[in-house]
Short mmCIF file of C-alpha atoms and ligand atoms in Angstrom, two decimals:
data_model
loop_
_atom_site.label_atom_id
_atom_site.label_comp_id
_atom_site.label_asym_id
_atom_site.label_seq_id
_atom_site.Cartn_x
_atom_site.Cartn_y
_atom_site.Cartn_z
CA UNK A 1 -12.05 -20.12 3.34
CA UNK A 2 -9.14 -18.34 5.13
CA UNK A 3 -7.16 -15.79 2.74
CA UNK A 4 -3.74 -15.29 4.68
CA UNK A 5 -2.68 -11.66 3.89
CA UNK A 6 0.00 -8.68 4.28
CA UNK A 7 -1.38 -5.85 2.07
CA UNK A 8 1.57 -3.71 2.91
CA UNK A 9 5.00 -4.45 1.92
CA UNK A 10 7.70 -2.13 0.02
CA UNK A 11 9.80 -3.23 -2.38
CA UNK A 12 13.33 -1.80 -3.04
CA UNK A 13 11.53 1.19 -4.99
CA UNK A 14 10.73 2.58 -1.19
CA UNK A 15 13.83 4.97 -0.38
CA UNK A 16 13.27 3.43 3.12
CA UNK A 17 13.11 0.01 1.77
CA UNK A 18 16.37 -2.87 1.55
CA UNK A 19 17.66 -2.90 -1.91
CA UNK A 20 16.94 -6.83 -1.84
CA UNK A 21 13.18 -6.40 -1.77
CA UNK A 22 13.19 -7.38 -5.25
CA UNK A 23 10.12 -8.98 -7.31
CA UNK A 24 11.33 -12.15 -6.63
CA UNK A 25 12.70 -11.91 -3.52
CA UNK A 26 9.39 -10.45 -2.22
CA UNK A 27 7.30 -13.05 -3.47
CA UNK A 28 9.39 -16.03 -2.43
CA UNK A 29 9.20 -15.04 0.79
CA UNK A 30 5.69 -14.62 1.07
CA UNK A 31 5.66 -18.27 0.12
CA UNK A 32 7.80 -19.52 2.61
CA UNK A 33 5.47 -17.32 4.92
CA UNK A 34 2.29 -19.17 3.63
CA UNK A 35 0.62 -16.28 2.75
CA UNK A 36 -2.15 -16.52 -0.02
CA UNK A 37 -2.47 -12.30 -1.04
CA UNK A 38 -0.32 -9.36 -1.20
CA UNK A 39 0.19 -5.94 -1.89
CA UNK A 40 3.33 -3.81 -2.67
CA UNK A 41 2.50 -0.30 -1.97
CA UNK A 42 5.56 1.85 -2.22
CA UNK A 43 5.59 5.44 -0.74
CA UNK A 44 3.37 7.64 -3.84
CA UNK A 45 4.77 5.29 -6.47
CA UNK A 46 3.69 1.77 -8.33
CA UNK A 47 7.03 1.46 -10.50
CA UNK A 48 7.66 -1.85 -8.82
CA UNK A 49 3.98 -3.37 -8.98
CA UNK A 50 3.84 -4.56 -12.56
CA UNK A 51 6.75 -7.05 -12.00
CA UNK A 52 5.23 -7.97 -8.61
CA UNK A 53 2.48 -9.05 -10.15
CA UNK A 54 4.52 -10.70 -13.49
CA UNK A 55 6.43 -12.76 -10.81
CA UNK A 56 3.29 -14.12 -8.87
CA UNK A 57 1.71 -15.65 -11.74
CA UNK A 58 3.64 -18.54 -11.68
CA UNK A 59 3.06 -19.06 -7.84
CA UNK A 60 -0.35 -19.66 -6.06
CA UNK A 61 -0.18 -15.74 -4.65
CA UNK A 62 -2.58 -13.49 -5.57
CA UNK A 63 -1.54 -9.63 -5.77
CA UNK A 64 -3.62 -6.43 -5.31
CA UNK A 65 -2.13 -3.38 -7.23
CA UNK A 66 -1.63 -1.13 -4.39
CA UNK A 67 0.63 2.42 -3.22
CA UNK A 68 0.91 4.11 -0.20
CA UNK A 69 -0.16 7.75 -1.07
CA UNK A 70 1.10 10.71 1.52
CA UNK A 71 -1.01 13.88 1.67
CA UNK A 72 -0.53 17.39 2.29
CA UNK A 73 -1.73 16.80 5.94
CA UNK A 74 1.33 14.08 6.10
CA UNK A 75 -0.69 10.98 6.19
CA UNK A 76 -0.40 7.83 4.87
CA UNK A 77 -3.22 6.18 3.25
CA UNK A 78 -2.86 2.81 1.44
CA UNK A 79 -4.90 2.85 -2.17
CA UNK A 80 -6.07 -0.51 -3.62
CA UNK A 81 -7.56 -0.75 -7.10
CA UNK A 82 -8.76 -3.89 -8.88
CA UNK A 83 -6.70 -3.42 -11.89
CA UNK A 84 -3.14 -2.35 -12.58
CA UNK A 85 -4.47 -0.08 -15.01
CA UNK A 86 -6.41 1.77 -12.12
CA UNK A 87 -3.85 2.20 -9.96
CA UNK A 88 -1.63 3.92 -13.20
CA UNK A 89 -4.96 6.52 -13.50
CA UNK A 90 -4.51 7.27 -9.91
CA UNK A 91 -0.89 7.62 -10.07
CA UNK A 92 -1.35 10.03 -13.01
CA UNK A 93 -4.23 12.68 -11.72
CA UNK A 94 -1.71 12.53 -9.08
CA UNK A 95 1.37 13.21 -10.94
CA UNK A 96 0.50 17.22 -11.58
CA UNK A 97 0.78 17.49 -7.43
CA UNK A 98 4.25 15.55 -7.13
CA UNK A 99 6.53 17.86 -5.00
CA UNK A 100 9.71 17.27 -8.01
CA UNK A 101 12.63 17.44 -5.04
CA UNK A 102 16.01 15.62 -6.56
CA UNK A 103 16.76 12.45 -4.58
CA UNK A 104 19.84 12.11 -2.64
CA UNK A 105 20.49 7.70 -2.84
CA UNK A 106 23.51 8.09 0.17
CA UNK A 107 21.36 10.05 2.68
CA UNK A 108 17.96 9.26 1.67
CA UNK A 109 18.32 5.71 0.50
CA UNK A 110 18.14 4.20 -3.03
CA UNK A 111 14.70 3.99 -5.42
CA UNK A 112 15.26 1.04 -7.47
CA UNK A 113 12.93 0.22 -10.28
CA UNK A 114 12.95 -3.75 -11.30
CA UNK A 115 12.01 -6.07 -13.71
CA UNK A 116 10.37 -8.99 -13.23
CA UNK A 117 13.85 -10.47 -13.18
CA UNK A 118 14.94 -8.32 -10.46
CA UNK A 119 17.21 -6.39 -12.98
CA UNK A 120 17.63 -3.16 -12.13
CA UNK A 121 15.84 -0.96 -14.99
CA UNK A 122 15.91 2.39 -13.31
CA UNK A 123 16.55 4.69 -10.57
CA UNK A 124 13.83 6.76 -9.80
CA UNK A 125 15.26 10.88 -9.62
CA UNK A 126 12.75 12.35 -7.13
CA UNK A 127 12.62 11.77 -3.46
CA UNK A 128 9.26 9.63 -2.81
CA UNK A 129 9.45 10.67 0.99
CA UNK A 130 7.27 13.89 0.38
CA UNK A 131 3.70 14.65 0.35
CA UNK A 132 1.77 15.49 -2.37
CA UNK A 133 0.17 18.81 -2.57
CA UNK A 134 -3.62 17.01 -2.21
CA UNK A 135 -5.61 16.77 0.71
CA UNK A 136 -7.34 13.58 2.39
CA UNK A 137 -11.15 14.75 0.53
CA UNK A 138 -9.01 14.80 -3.07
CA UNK A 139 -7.54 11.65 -2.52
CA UNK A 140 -10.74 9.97 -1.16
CA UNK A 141 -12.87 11.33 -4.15
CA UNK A 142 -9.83 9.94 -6.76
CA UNK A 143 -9.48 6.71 -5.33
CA UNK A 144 -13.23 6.59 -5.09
CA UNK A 145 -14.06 7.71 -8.72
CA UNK A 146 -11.70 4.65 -9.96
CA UNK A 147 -13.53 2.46 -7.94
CA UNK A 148 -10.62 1.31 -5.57
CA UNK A 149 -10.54 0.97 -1.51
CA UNK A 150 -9.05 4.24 0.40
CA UNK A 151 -7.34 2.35 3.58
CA UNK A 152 -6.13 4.61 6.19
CA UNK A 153 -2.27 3.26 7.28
CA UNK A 154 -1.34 2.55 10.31
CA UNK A 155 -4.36 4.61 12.09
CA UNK A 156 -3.21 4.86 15.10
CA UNK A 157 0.43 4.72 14.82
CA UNK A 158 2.05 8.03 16.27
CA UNK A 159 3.37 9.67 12.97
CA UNK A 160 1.92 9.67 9.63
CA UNK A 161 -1.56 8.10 10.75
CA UNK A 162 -5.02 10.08 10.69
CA UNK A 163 -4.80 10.36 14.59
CA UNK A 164 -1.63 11.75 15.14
CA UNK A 165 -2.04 14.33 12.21
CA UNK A 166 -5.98 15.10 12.93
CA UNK A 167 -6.41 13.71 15.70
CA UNK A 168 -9.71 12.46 14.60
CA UNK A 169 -11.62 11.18 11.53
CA UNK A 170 -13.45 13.79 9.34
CA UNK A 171 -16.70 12.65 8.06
CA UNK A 172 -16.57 12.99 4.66
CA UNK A 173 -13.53 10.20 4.64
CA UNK A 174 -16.65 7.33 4.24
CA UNK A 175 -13.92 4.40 4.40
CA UNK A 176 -14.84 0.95 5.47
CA UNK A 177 -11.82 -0.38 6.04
CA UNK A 178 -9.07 0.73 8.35
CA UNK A 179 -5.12 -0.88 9.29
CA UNK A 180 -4.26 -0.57 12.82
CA UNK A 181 -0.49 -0.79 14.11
CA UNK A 182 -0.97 -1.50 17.49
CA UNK A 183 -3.80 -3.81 18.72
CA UNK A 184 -7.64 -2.55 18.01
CA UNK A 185 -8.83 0.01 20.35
CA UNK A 186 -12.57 0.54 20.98
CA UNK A 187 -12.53 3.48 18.89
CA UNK A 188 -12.53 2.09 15.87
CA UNK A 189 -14.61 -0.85 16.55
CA UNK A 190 -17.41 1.01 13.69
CA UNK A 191 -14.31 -0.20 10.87
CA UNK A 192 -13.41 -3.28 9.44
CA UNK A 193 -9.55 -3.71 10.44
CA UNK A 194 -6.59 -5.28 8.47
CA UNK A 195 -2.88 -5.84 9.97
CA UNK A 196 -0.04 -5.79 8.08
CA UNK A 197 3.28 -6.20 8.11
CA UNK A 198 4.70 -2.28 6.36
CA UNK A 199 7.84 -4.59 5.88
CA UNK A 200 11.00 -2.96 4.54
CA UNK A 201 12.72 -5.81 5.19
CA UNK A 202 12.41 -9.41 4.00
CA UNK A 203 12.21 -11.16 7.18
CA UNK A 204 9.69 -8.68 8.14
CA UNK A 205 6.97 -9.81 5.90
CA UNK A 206 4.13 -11.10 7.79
CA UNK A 207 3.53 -14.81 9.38
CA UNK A 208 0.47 -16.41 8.59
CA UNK A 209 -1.30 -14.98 10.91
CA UNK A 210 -3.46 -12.47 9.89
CA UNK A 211 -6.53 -13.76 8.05
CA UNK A 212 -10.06 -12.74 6.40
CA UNK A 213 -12.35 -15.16 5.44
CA UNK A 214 -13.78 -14.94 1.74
CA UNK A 215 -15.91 -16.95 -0.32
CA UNK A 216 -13.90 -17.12 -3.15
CA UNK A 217 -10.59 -16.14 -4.79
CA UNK A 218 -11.86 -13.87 -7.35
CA UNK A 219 -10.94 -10.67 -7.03
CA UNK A 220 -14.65 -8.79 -6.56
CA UNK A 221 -14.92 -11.41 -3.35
CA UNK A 222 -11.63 -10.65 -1.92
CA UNK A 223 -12.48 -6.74 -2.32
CA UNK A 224 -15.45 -6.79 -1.09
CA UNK A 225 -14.28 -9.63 2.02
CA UNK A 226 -11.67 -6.91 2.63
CA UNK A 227 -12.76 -3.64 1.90
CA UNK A 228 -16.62 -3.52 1.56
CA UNK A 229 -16.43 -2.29 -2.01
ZN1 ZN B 1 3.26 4.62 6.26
ZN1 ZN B 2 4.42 1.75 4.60
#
C-alpha cells in the first residue's frame, strides 16, 4: 500500500521556523494534505516531538521521532529512531558537544517549546543554528548503535548537504537512504531516495505526492520500506 510522507518538517522550536508551527497546527495540516507519516526534526533538538506525537494519536497519522543533527563539517543529517526514547539517548551523548551560544529571539528568530496543546511551555536559551562539535563518523556510529536510520538532508542542495561541504561521500558513512532537494541525479542512483518538504511554514508541508510503498503500517515495515534498517 502507498504510505504518503514528508519526514522533514520544523515546528516552531526551529529558530528558522513560523511561530504557528505548533503541534496542532502541524498535524492538521498534514491532514488536509492527505499525508499518512511524518517527522518533525528540528535543527539538533526534539523538544517539540513528544507533543507531535501526543497530538497524532487521535488522527490516522503516524509519526517517526526524528531531528535534524548539524556536524562540525556543517552538514545536515536527518536522524530517525523507532522510539521516542531513542531519539532522547541520541540527543543526550550529544548534549556534552552542544556549542552553549545564548540565543538572540529578534535577530535569530524564536525557539518555542509546546505542549500538546500548543501552549507555550518554554523558550529554549541556546541558539540551535550551530554545529555540534562531532563529526559525520561520530554521528553515524551514535545513530547506528541506537539502531535508528542516518539520512543525509538535502544531499545535493548547495549549503549544508554532504556535496557542497565534501564534495563527495566518505565510505565509512554506510547509509541506505538518502533525501535529495532537487530532482535525482545519476549519482546517487546506488541510494534509496526520499523527498520532503523541510517546511518552515505551514503551507509548505508537502502534497501527497511523495510516496513509498510498504506492506504494513507497523513501524519495523515502514523502517525498513524507508530506510533499509
Ligand atoms: Zn537542513
Ligand atoms: Zn531542515
Amino acid at each position: 500500500m502507498k504510505c504518503y510522507y514528508d519526514l522533514h518538517i520544523h515546528s516552531c522550536l526551529s529558530p528558522c521556523a513560523e511561530n504557528d508551527m505548533t503541534p496542532n497546527n502541524i498535524i492538521n495540516m498534514s491532514l488536509i494534505k492527505s499525508l499518512n507519516l511524518i517527522s518533525v526534526t528540528d535543527h539538533n533538538h526534539c523538544g517539540n516531538v513528544e507533543a507531535v506525537m501526543k497530538v497524532a494519536k487521535s488522527s490516522q497519522i503516524m509519526v517517526i521521532p526524528g531531528v535534524e543533527i548539524q556536524t562540525k563539517e556543517e552538514v545536515h543529517i536527518l536522524c530517525y529512531f523507532k522510539t521516542l526514547y531513542q531519539l532522547e539517548q541520541l540527543m543526550d551523548k550529544l548534549e556534552p558537544f552542544r556549542l552553549k551560544i545564548q540565543n538572540q529571539p529578534m535577530k535569530l528568530g524564536e525557539q518555542l517549546l509546546a505542549d500538546e496543546k500548543d501552549e507555550i511551555i518554554a523558550r529554549y536559551p541556546f541558539a540551535l543554528l550551530t554545529s555540534f562539535d562531532v563529526t559525520l563518523s561520530w554521528l553515524f556510529d551514535a545513530v547506528k548503535e541506537l539502531k535508528g536510520a542516518f539520512v543525509p538532508a538535502h544531499i545535493n542542495k548547495r549549503s549544508n548537504s554532504i556535496m557542497s561541504q565534501l564534495a563527495f561521500i566518505p565510505q565509512d558513512l554506510d547509509f541506505k537512504t538518502a533525501e535529495i532537494f532537487l530532482e535525482s541525479e545519476a549519482f546517487f542512483d546506488k541510494y534509496r531516495l526520499i523527498k520532503n518538504s523541510d517546511a518552515h511554514q505551514l503551507v509548505d508541508i508537502s502534497e501527497p505526492t511523495h510516496y513509498i510503498e510498504i506492506n504494513d503500517w507497523s513501524i519495523d515495515s515502514i523502517f525498513n520500506s524507508f530506510f533499509g534498517v
